[in-house]
mmCIF file of C-alpha atoms in Angstrom:
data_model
loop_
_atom_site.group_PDB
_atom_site.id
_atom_site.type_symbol
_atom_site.label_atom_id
_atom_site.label_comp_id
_atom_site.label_asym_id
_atom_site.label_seq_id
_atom_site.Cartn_x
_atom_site.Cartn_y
_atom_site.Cartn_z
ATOM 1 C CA UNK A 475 -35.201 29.740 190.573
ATOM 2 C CA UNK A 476 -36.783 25.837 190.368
ATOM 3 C CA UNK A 477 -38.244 23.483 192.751
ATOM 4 C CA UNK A 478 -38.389 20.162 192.122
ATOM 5 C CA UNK A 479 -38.795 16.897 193.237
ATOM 6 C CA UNK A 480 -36.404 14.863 195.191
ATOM 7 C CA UNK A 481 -37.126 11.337 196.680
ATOM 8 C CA UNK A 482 -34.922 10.803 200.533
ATOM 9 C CA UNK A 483 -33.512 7.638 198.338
ATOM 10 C CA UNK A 484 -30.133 8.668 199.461
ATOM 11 C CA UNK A 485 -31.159 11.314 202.721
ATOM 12 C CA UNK A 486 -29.405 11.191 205.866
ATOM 13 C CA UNK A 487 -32.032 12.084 207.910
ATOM 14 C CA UNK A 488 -34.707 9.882 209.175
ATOM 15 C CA UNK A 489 -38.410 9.142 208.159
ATOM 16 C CA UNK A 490 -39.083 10.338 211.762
ATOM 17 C CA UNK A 491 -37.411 13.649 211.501
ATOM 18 C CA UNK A 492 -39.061 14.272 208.553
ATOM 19 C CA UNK A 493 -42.469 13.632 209.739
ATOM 20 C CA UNK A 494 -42.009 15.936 212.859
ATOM 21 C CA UNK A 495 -41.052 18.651 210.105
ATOM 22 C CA UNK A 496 -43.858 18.341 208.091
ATOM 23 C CA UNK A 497 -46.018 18.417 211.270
ATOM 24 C CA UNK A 498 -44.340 21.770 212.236
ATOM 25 C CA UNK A 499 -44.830 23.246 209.036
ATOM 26 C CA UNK A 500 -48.811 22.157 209.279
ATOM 27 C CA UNK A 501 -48.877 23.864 212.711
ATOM 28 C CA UNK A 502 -47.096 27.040 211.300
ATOM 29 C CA UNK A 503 -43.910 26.379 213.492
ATOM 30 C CA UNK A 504 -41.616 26.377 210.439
ATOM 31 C CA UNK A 505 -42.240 27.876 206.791
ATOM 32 C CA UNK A 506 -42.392 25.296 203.662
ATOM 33 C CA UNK A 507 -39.823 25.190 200.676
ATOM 34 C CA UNK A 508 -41.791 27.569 198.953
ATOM 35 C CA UNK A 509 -42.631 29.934 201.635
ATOM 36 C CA UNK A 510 -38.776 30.353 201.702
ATOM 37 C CA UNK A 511 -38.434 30.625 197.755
ATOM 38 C CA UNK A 512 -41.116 32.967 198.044
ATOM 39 C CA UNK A 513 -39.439 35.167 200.889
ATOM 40 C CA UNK A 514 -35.885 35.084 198.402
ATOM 41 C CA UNK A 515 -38.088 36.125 195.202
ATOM 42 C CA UNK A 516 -39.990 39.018 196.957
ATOM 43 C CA UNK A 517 -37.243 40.026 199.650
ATOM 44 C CA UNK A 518 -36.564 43.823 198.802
ATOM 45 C CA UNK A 519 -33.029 44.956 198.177
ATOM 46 C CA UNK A 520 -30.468 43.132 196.084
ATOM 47 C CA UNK A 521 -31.111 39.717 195.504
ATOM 48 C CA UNK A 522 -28.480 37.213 196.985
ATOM 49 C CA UNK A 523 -25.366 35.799 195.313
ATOM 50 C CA UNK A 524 -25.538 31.862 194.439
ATOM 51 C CA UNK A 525 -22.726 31.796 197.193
ATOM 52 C CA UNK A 526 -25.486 33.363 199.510
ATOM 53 C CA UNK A 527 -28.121 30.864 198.824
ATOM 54 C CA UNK A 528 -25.099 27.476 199.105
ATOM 55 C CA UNK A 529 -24.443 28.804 202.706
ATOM 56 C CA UNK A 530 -28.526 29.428 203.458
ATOM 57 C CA UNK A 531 -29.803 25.969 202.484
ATOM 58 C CA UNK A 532 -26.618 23.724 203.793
ATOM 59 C CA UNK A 533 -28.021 25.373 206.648
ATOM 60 C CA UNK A 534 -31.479 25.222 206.777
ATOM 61 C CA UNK A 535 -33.662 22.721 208.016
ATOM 62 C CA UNK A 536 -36.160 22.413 204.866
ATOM 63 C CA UNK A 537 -38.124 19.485 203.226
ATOM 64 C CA UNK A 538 -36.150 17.390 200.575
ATOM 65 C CA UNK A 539 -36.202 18.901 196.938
ATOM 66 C CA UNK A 540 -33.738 19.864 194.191
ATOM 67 C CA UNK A 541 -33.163 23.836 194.084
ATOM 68 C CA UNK A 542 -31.555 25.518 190.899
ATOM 69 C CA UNK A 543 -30.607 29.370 190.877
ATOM 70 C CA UNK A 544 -29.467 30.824 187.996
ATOM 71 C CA UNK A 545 -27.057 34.095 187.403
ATOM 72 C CA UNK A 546 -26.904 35.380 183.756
ATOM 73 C CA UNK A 547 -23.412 33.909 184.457
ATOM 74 C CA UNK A 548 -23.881 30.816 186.558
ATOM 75 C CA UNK A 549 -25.958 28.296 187.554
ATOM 76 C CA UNK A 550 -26.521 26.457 190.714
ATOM 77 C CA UNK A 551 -27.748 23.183 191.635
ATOM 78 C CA UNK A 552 -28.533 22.112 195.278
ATOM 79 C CA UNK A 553 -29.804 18.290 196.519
ATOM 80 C CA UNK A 554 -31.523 19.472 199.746
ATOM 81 C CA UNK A 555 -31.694 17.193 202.894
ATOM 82 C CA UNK A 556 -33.405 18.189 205.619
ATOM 83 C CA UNK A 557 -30.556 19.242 207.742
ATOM 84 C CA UNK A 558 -27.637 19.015 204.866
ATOM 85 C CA UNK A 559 -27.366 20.196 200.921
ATOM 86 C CA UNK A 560 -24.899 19.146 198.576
ATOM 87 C CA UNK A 561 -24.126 21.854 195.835
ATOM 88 C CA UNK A 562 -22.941 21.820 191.953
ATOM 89 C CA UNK A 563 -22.423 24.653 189.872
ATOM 90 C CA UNK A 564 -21.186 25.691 186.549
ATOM 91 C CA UNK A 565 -20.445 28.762 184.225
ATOM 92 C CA UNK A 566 -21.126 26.503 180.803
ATOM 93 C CA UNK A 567 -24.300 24.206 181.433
ATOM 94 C CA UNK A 568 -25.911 22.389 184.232
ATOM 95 C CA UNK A 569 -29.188 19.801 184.532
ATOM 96 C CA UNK A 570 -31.002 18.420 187.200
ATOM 97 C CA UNK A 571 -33.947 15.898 186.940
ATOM 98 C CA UNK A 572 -35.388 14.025 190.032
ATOM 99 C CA UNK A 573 -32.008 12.245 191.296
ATOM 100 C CA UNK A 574 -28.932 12.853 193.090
ATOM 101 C CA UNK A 575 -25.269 13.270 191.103
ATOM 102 C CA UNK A 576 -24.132 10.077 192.916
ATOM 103 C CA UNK A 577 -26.626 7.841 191.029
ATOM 104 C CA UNK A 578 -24.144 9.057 188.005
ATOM 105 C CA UNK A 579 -21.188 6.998 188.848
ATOM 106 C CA UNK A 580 -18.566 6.411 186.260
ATOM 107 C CA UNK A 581 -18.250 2.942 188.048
ATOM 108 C CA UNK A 582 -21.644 0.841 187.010
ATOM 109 C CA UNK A 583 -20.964 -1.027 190.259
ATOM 110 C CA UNK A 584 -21.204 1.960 192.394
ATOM 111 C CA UNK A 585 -23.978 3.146 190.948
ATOM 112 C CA UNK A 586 -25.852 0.207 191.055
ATOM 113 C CA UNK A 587 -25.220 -0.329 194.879
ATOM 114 C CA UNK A 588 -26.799 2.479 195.155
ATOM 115 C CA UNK A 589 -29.867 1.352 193.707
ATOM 116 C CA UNK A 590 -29.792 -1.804 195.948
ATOM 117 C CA UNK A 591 -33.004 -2.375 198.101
ATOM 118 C CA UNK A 592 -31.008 -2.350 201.323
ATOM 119 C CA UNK A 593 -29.778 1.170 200.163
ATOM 120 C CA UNK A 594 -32.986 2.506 200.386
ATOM 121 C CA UNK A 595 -34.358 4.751 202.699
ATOM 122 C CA UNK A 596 -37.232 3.557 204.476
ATOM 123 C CA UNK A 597 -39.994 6.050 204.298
ATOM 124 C CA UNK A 598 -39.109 6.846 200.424
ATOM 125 C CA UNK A 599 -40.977 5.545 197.696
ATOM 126 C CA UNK A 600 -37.570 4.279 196.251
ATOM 127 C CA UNK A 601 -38.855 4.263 192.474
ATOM 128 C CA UNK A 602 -35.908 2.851 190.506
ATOM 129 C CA UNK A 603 -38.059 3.605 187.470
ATOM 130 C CA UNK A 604 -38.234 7.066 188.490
ATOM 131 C CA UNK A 605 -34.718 6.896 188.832
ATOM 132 C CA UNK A 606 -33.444 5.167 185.812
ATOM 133 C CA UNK A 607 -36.124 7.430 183.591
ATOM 134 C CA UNK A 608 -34.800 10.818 185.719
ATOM 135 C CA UNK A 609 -30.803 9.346 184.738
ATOM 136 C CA UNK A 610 -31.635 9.075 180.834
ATOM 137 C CA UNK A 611 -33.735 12.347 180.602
ATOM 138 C CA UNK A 612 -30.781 14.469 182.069
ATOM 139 C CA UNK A 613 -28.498 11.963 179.707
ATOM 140 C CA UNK A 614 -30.779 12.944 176.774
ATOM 141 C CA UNK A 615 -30.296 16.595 178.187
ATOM 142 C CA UNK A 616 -26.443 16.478 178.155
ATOM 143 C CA UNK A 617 -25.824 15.239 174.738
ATOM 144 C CA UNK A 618 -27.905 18.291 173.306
ATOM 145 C CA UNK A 619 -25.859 20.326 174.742
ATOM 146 C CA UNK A 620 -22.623 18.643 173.817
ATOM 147 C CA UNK A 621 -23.846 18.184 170.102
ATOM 148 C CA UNK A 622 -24.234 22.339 169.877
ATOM 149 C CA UNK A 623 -20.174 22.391 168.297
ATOM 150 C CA UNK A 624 -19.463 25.002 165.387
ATOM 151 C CA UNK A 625 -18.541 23.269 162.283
ATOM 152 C CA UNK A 626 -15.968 25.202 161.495
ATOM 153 C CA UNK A 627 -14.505 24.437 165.278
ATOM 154 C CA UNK A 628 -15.598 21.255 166.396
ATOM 155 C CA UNK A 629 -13.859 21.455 170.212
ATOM 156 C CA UNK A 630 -15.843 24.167 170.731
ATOM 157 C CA UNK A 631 -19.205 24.652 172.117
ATOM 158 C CA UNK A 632 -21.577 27.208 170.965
ATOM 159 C CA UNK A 633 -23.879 29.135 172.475
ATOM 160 C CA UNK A 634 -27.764 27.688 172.928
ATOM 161 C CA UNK A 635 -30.237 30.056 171.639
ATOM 162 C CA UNK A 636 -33.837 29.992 172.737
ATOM 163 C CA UNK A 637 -34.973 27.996 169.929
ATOM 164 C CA UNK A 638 -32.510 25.171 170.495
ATOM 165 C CA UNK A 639 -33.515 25.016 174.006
ATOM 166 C CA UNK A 640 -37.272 25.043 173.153
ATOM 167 C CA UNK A 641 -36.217 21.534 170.725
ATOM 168 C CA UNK A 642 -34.262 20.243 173.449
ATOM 169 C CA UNK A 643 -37.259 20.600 175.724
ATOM 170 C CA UNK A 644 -39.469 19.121 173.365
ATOM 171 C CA UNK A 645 -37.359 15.725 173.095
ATOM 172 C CA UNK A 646 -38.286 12.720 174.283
ATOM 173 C CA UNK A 647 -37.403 11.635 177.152
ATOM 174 C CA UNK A 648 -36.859 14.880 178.398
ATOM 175 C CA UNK A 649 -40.285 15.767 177.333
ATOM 176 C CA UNK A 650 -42.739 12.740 178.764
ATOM 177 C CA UNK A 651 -46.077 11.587 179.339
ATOM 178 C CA UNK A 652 -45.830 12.608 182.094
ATOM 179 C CA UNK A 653 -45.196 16.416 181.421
ATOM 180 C CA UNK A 654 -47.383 19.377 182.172
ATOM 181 C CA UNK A 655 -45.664 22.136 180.701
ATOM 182 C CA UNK A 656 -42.351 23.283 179.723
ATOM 183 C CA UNK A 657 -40.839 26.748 179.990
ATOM 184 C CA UNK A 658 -37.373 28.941 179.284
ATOM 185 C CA UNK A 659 -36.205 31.267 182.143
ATOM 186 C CA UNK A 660 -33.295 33.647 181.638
ATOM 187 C CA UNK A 661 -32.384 35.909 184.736
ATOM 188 C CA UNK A 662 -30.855 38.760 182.780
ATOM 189 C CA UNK A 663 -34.425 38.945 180.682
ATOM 190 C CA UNK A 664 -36.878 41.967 182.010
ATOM 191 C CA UNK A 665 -39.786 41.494 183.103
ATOM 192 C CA UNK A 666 -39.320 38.677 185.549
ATOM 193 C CA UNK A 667 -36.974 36.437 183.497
ATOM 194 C CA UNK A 668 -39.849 34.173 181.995
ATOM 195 C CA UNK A 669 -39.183 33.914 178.244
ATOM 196 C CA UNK A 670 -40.971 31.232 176.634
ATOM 197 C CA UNK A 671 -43.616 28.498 178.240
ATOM 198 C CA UNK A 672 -45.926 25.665 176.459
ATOM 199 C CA UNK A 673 -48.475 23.506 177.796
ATOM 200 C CA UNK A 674 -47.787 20.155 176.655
ATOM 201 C CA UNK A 675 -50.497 17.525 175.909
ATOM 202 C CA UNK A 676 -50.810 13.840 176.693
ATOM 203 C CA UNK A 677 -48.123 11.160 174.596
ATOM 204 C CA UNK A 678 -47.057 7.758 175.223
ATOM 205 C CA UNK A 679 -43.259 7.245 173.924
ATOM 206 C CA UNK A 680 -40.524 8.584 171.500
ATOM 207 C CA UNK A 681 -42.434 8.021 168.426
ATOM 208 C CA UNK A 682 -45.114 9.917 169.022
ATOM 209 C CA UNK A 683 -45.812 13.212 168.486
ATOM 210 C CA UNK A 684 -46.445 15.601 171.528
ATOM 211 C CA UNK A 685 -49.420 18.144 171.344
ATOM 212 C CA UNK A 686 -48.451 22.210 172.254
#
């Protein structure tokens, strides 16, 4: 499972609702995103299915954030609102980096709207850096995965081993400045699923180098 960041650029709930949330989960009224990650992780029994977890968090009233669960066989993205979710999921590949599928529009008009000022959500820091940098890293992250064809059989897609996964995650953009560490998960691994992880030192763009 991942957390990660998710600005309310697009959330249908308001600043005020979100405030009063936060101030019941500072009082102890309500448990955090991660008290609830940490409840699925450590919950004895079997674990649930990824159609478990779509159901739990388009019903739960939790903070806004990007959730990914992963299956050896599947993989499952989920923009959380505070009330709502909106879910993708896949049996081949799927990305997330800090913005919401609909920012992806085929249509450059659409997706632009969406960017407008007056599309904002008050109450959300509404970086469109952030979002333009979040749209080319998962770019970046797509056409790895698309190049990965067999010579032999061009139309088809092969399988990505750990080591082209640790280059993809090494790539700028996807790899930044602005990264602390990087790390491979696999669910059917033992011991907990973590595989590989690197600590990733300070650079400033694509031509430079990135320190492990």
């Amino acid at each position: 499972m991942s957390l990660n960041y998710r600005d309310r650029t697009q959330s249908q709930s308001s600043t005020i609702s979100n405030r009063i949330h936060q101030l019941f989960i500072l009082l102890g009224k309500r448990p955090s995103i991660s008290a609830r990650l940490r409840q699925i992780l450590l919950s004895p029994g079997p674990p649930p299915t990824l159609a478990d977890l779509s159901y739990k968090f388009k019903h739960t009233t939790a903070s806004p954030c990007y959730l990914t669960f992963c299956t050896p066989y599947s993989a499952l993205v989920i923009e959380k609102d505070l009330n709502s979710a909106l879910t993708h999921t896949s049996d081949t590949f799927l990305a997330v980096t800090n913005h919401d599928v609909a920012f992806e529009s085929t249509n450059d008009q659409d997706a632009e709207a969406l960017k407008r000022p007056s599309r904002i959500v008050r109450g959300s820091s509404g970086s469109m850096s952030l979002l333009n940098e979040s749209i080319e890293r998962k770019d970046t992250m797509y056409s790895l995965w698309r190049d990965r064809k067999q010579p032999s059989r061009p139309t088809k897609v092969q399988r990505a081993l750990v080591n082209d996964v640790k280059t993809w995650l090494r790539t700028y953009p996807i790899r930044n400045e602005c990264t602390h560490f990087c790390c491979i998960m696999d669910p059917s691994a033992e011991g907990g699923g973590l595989v590989w992880v690197e600590s990733c030192e300070v650079s400033t763009g694509p031509n430079n180098s990135f320190q492990n």
